[in-house]
Amino acid sequence: MHRFIPALAATTGAQIAEVPIANLHRKNGKSNYGIGRTIRVFLDLMMVKFLLDYSTRPLQFFGLLGMAGSSLGLLIGSLLVFDKFYNHTNVMVEHGPLLLLAAALFLSGIQFISMGLLGEISSRTYYESQNKPIYALREVKSHRKETGDSAESTRPSGNSER
């Protein structure tokens, strides 16, 4: 995962710069890099992409997969029910594997949605328990200071009696 340190650092606001270096030629031995590492690098890239885009909102990732699976399962199941009642076919005899596929897609979709909900609860619990902000802000702009509006001073505090 060391290849992706600049990408991870850039998401937290670090400035990335390229520093030119002089590469030395290898005198002996062989390189550890080759086509065999491609799969590991690809899996690391998928992990970094997931962490950067969906670590604070896993329901959007797993929910999309779940909705697609459940919808496809419901569509196939609806077509089979229509075929059963309209054409009077024996669905298990003629479309048995397709019926099992519809059930598996629907149930796996529900499981993906549930996994997204559990991930959402876990990530919220993680950030709230450590008082970490979910989002990093580069700059906060407020027009109140520029216009002299002092709305904060007119708000009642939590301890005031009513």
PDB file of C-alpha atoms in Angstrom:
ATOM      1  CA  MET A   1       0.000   0.000   0.000  1.00  0.00           C
ATOM      2  CA  HIS A   2       3.059   2.270   0.116  1.00  0.00           C
ATOM      3  CA  ARG A   3       2.452   3.185  -3.536  1.00  0.00           C
ATOM      4  CA  PHE A   4      -0.697   5.042  -2.588  1.00  0.00           C
ATOM      5  CA  ILE A   5       0.648   7.150   0.269  1.00  0.00           C
ATOM      6  CA  PRO A   6       0.563  10.337  -1.864  1.00  0.00           C
ATOM      7  CA  ALA A   7      -3.092   9.736  -2.733  1.00  0.00           C
ATOM      8  CA  LEU A   8      -4.005   9.086   0.899  1.00  0.00           C
ATOM      9  CA  ALA A   9      -2.038  12.142   2.063  1.00  0.00           C
ATOM     10  CA  ALA A  10      -3.677  14.363  -0.569  1.00  0.00           C
ATOM     11  CA  THR A  11      -7.129  13.517   0.780  1.00  0.00           C
ATOM     12  CA  THR A  12      -6.162  14.926   4.168  1.00  0.00           C
ATOM     13  CA  GLY A  13      -4.947  18.198   2.637  1.00  0.00           C
ATOM     14  CA  ALA A  14      -1.237  17.567   2.123  1.00  0.00           C
ATOM     15  CA  GLN A  15       0.498  19.256  -0.785  1.00  0.00           C
ATOM     16  CA  ILE A  16       2.106  16.715  -3.116  1.00  0.00           C
ATOM     17  CA  ALA A  17       5.225  17.623  -5.063  1.00  0.00           C
ATOM     18  CA  GLU A  18       7.464  15.630  -7.352  1.00  0.00           C
ATOM     19  CA  VAL A  19      11.149  15.720  -6.518  1.00  0.00           C
ATOM     20  CA  PRO A  20      13.491  14.618  -9.317  1.00  0.00           C
ATOM     21  CA  ILE A  21      16.103  12.038  -8.324  1.00  0.00           C
ATOM     22  CA  ALA A  22      18.953  10.321 -10.109  1.00  0.00           C
ATOM     23  CA  ASN A  23      18.288   6.607 -10.552  1.00  0.00           C
ATOM     24  CA  LEU A  24      21.270   4.345 -10.129  1.00  0.00           C
ATOM     25  CA  HIS A  25      21.667   1.334 -12.385  1.00  0.00           C
ATOM     26  CA  ARG A  26      21.381  -2.084 -10.737  1.00  0.00           C
ATOM     27  CA  LYS A  27      24.809  -3.709 -10.490  1.00  0.00           C
ATOM     28  CA  ASN A  28      23.706  -7.189  -9.434  1.00  0.00           C
ATOM     29  CA  GLY A  29      20.629  -9.109  -8.346  1.00  0.00           C
ATOM     30  CA  LYS A  30      17.174  -9.013  -9.887  1.00  0.00           C
ATOM     31  CA  SER A  31      14.198  -6.757  -9.467  1.00  0.00           C
ATOM     32  CA  ASN A  32      11.322  -7.759  -7.201  1.00  0.00           C
ATOM     33  CA  TYR A  33       8.863  -6.011  -9.491  1.00  0.00           C
ATOM     34  CA  GLY A  34       7.262  -7.815 -12.399  1.00  0.00           C
ATOM     35  CA  ILE A  35       3.951  -8.827 -13.900  1.00  0.00           C
ATOM     36  CA  GLY A  36       3.280 -11.175 -10.979  1.00  0.00           C
ATOM     37  CA  ARG A  37       2.678  -8.239  -8.624  1.00  0.00           C
ATOM     38  CA  THR A  38      -0.092  -6.820 -10.800  1.00  0.00           C
ATOM     39  CA  ILE A  39      -2.891  -8.611  -8.975  1.00  0.00           C
ATOM     40  CA  ARG A  40      -1.684  -7.448  -5.545  1.00  0.00           C
ATOM     41  CA  VAL A  41      -1.323  -3.861  -6.759  1.00  0.00           C
ATOM     42  CA  PHE A  42      -4.812  -3.976  -8.272  1.00  0.00           C
ATOM     43  CA  LEU A  43      -6.282  -5.270  -5.004  1.00  0.00           C
ATOM     44  CA  ASP A  44      -4.445  -2.531  -3.082  1.00  0.00           C
ATOM     45  CA  LEU A  45      -5.837   0.039  -5.526  1.00  0.00           C
ATOM     46  CA  MET A  46      -9.370  -1.259  -4.933  1.00  0.00           C
ATOM     47  CA  MET A  47      -8.839  -1.022  -1.170  1.00  0.00           C
ATOM     48  CA  VAL A  48      -7.552   2.562  -1.388  1.00  0.00           C
ATOM     49  CA  LYS A  49     -10.445   3.542  -3.671  1.00  0.00           C
ATOM     50  CA  PHE A  50     -12.932   2.067  -1.211  1.00  0.00           C
ATOM     51  CA  LEU A  51     -11.268   3.741   1.782  1.00  0.00           C
ATOM     52  CA  LEU A  52     -11.138   7.136   0.093  1.00  0.00           C
ATOM     53  CA  ASP A  53     -14.648   7.140  -1.321  1.00  0.00           C
ATOM     54  CA  TYR A  54     -16.792   4.942   0.916  1.00  0.00           C
ATOM     55  CA  SER A  55     -15.164   4.604   4.351  1.00  0.00           C
ATOM     56  CA  THR A  56     -17.527   7.157   5.903  1.00  0.00           C
ATOM     57  CA  ARG A  57     -20.582   6.056   3.899  1.00  0.00           C
ATOM     58  CA  PRO A  58     -20.504   2.299   3.279  1.00  0.00           C
ATOM     59  CA  LEU A  59     -24.256   2.132   2.720  1.00  0.00           C
ATOM     60  CA  GLN A  60     -23.845   3.928  -0.601  1.00  0.00           C
ATOM     61  CA  PHE A  61     -21.491   1.185  -1.808  1.00  0.00           C
ATOM     62  CA  PHE A  62     -23.173  -1.894  -0.394  1.00  0.00           C
ATOM     63  CA  GLY A  63     -26.660  -0.444  -0.849  1.00  0.00           C
ATOM     64  CA  LEU A  64     -26.077   0.020  -4.567  1.00  0.00           C
ATOM     65  CA  LEU A  65     -25.013  -3.611  -4.915  1.00  0.00           C
ATOM     66  CA  GLY A  66     -27.920  -4.712  -2.735  1.00  0.00           C
ATOM     67  CA  MET A  67     -30.514  -2.719  -4.632  1.00  0.00           C
ATOM     68  CA  ALA A  68     -29.210  -4.029  -7.959  1.00  0.00           C
ATOM     69  CA  GLY A  69     -29.274  -7.648  -6.754  1.00  0.00           C
ATOM     70  CA  SER A  70     -32.686  -7.387  -5.110  1.00  0.00           C
ATOM     71  CA  SER A  71     -34.186  -5.593  -8.101  1.00  0.00           C
ATOM     72  CA  LEU A  72     -32.854  -8.170 -10.534  1.00  0.00           C
ATOM     73  CA  GLY A  73     -34.116 -10.987  -8.305  1.00  0.00           C
ATOM     74  CA  LEU A  74     -37.557  -9.370  -8.056  1.00  0.00           C
ATOM     75  CA  LEU A  75     -37.675  -8.828 -11.826  1.00  0.00           C
ATOM     76  CA  ILE A  76     -36.797 -12.442 -12.599  1.00  0.00           C
ATOM     77  CA  GLY A  77     -39.221 -13.666  -9.926  1.00  0.00           C
ATOM     78  CA  SER A  78     -42.009 -11.466 -11.291  1.00  0.00           C
ATOM     79  CA  LEU A  79     -41.453 -12.791 -14.803  1.00  0.00           C
ATOM     80  CA  LEU A  80     -41.606 -16.355 -13.501  1.00  0.00           C
ATOM     81  CA  VAL A  81     -44.814 -15.657 -11.530  1.00  0.00           C
ATOM     82  CA  PHE A  82     -46.331 -14.053 -14.637  1.00  0.00           C
ATOM     83  CA  ASP A  83     -45.325 -17.110 -16.687  1.00  0.00           C
ATOM     84  CA  LYS A  84     -46.836 -19.402 -14.050  1.00  0.00           C
ATOM     85  CA  PHE A  85     -50.227 -17.689 -13.894  1.00  0.00           C
ATOM     86  CA  TYR A  86     -50.575 -16.464 -17.484  1.00  0.00           C
ATOM     87  CA  ASN A  87     -49.124 -19.412 -19.430  1.00  0.00           C
ATOM     88  CA  HIS A  88     -49.871 -22.068 -16.764  1.00  0.00           C
ATOM     89  CA  THR A  89     -46.348 -23.508 -16.912  1.00  0.00           C
ATOM     90  CA  ASN A  90     -44.734 -25.597 -14.226  1.00  0.00           C
ATOM     91  CA  VAL A  91     -42.008 -23.173 -13.147  1.00  0.00           C
ATOM     92  CA  MET A  92     -39.893 -25.692 -11.209  1.00  0.00           C
ATOM     93  CA  VAL A  93     -39.761 -28.102 -14.136  1.00  0.00           C
ATOM     94  CA  GLU A  94     -39.114 -25.569 -16.898  1.00  0.00           C
ATOM     95  CA  HIS A  95     -37.281 -22.767 -15.052  1.00  0.00           C
ATOM     96  CA  GLY A  96     -36.010 -24.352 -11.836  1.00  0.00           C
ATOM     97  CA  PRO A  97     -32.451 -22.911 -11.909  1.00  0.00           C
ATOM     98  CA  LEU A  98     -33.782 -19.492 -12.867  1.00  0.00           C
ATOM     99  CA  LEU A  99     -36.147 -19.540  -9.880  1.00  0.00           C
ATOM    100  CA  LEU A 100     -33.255 -20.423  -7.572  1.00  0.00           C
ATOM    101  CA  LEU A 101     -31.174 -17.625  -9.135  1.00  0.00           C
ATOM    102  CA  ALA A 102     -33.993 -15.140  -8.487  1.00  0.00           C
ATOM    103  CA  ALA A 103     -34.223 -16.207  -4.849  1.00  0.00           C
ATOM    104  CA  ALA A 104     -30.429 -16.076  -4.395  1.00  0.00           C
ATOM    105  CA  LEU A 105     -30.193 -12.622  -5.978  1.00  0.00           C
ATOM    106  CA  PHE A 106     -32.989 -11.249  -3.825  1.00  0.00           C
ATOM    107  CA  LEU A 107     -31.575 -12.661  -0.585  1.00  0.00           C
ATOM    108  CA  SER A 108     -27.995 -11.598  -1.349  1.00  0.00           C
ATOM    109  CA  GLY A 109     -29.276  -8.105  -2.143  1.00  0.00           C
ATOM    110  CA  ILE A 110     -30.961  -7.916   1.246  1.00  0.00           C
ATOM    111  CA  GLN A 111     -27.725  -9.093   2.869  1.00  0.00           C
ATOM    112  CA  PHE A 112     -25.696  -6.430   1.050  1.00  0.00           C
ATOM    113  CA  ILE A 113     -28.081  -3.716   2.222  1.00  0.00           C
ATOM    114  CA  SER A 114     -27.870  -5.063   5.783  1.00  0.00           C
ATOM    115  CA  MET A 115     -24.075  -5.101   5.579  1.00  0.00           C
ATOM    116  CA  GLY A 116     -24.114  -1.486   4.415  1.00  0.00           C
ATOM    117  CA  LEU A 117     -26.324  -0.507   7.351  1.00  0.00           C
ATOM    118  CA  LEU A 118     -24.008  -2.275   9.798  1.00  0.00           C
ATOM    119  CA  GLY A 119     -21.001  -0.585   8.202  1.00  0.00           C
ATOM    120  CA  GLU A 120     -22.719   2.793   8.471  1.00  0.00           C
ATOM    121  CA  ILE A 121     -23.407   2.240  12.170  1.00  0.00           C
ATOM    122  CA  SER A 122     -19.824   1.068  12.748  1.00  0.00           C
ATOM    123  CA  SER A 123     -18.261   4.029  10.978  1.00  0.00           C
ATOM    124  CA  ARG A 124     -20.505   6.525  12.793  1.00  0.00           C
ATOM    125  CA  THR A 125     -19.685   4.884  16.115  1.00  0.00           C
ATOM    126  CA  TYR A 126     -15.965   4.989  15.309  1.00  0.00           C
ATOM    127  CA  TYR A 127     -15.940   8.695  14.457  1.00  0.00           C
ATOM    128  CA  GLU A 128     -18.259   9.774  17.273  1.00  0.00           C
ATOM    129  CA  SER A 129     -16.498   7.771  19.985  1.00  0.00           C
ATOM    130  CA  GLN A 130     -13.153   9.395  19.203  1.00  0.00           C
ATOM    131  CA  ASN A 131     -14.564  12.874  18.493  1.00  0.00           C
ATOM    132  CA  LYS A 132     -13.104  12.754  14.986  1.00  0.00           C
ATOM    133  CA  PRO A 133     -14.728  14.807  12.254  1.00  0.00           C
ATOM    134  CA  ILE A 134     -16.072  12.769   9.360  1.00  0.00           C
ATOM    135  CA  TYR A 135     -15.183  15.486   6.877  1.00  0.00           C
ATOM    136  CA  ALA A 136     -12.021  17.558   6.625  1.00  0.00           C
ATOM    137  CA  LEU A 137     -12.591  21.241   5.892  1.00  0.00           C
ATOM    138  CA  ARG A 138      -9.927  23.293   4.183  1.00  0.00           C
ATOM    139  CA  GLU A 139     -11.487  26.650   4.985  1.00  0.00           C
ATOM    140  CA  VAL A 140     -14.598  27.894   6.770  1.00  0.00           C
ATOM    141  CA  LYS A 141     -16.198  30.946   5.219  1.00  0.00           C
ATOM    142  CA  SER A 142     -18.752  32.979   7.111  1.00  0.00           C
ATOM    143  CA  HIS A 143     -20.539  36.143   6.093  1.00  0.00           C
ATOM    144  CA  ARG A 144     -21.436  36.971   9.684  1.00  0.00           C
ATOM    145  CA  LYS A 145     -18.018  38.393  10.468  1.00  0.00           C
ATOM    146  CA  GLU A 146     -17.954  40.495   7.308  1.00  0.00           C
ATOM    147  CA  THR A 147     -21.413  42.033   7.794  1.00  0.00           C
ATOM    148  CA  GLY A 148     -21.133  42.407  11.545  1.00  0.00           C
ATOM    149  CA  ASP A 149     -24.136  40.178  12.196  1.00  0.00           C
ATOM    150  CA  SER A 150     -23.935  38.870  15.734  1.00  0.00           C
ATOM    151  CA  ALA A 151     -26.530  36.122  15.634  1.00  0.00           C
ATOM    152  CA  GLU A 152     -24.479  33.958  17.979  1.00  0.00           C
ATOM    153  CA  SER A 153     -24.840  36.451  20.821  1.00  0.00           C
ATOM    154  CA  THR A 154     -28.639  36.521  20.510  1.00  0.00           C
ATOM    155  CA  ARG A 155     -29.058  32.745  20.630  1.00  0.00           C
ATOM    156  CA  PRO A 156     -30.186  31.406  23.995  1.00  0.00           C
ATOM    157  CA  SER A 157     -27.708  29.187  25.743  1.00  0.00           C
ATOM    158  CA  GLY A 158     -28.519  25.657  26.815  1.00  0.00           C
ATOM    159  CA  ASN A 159     -28.542  26.591  30.517  1.00  0.00           C
ATOM    160  CA  SER A 160     -31.068  29.430  30.322  1.00  0.00           C
ATOM    161  CA  GLU A 161     -34.389  29.040  32.090  1.00  0.00           C
ATOM    162  CA  ARG A 162     -37.557  29.309  30.073  1.00  0.00           C
TER     163      ARG A 162
END
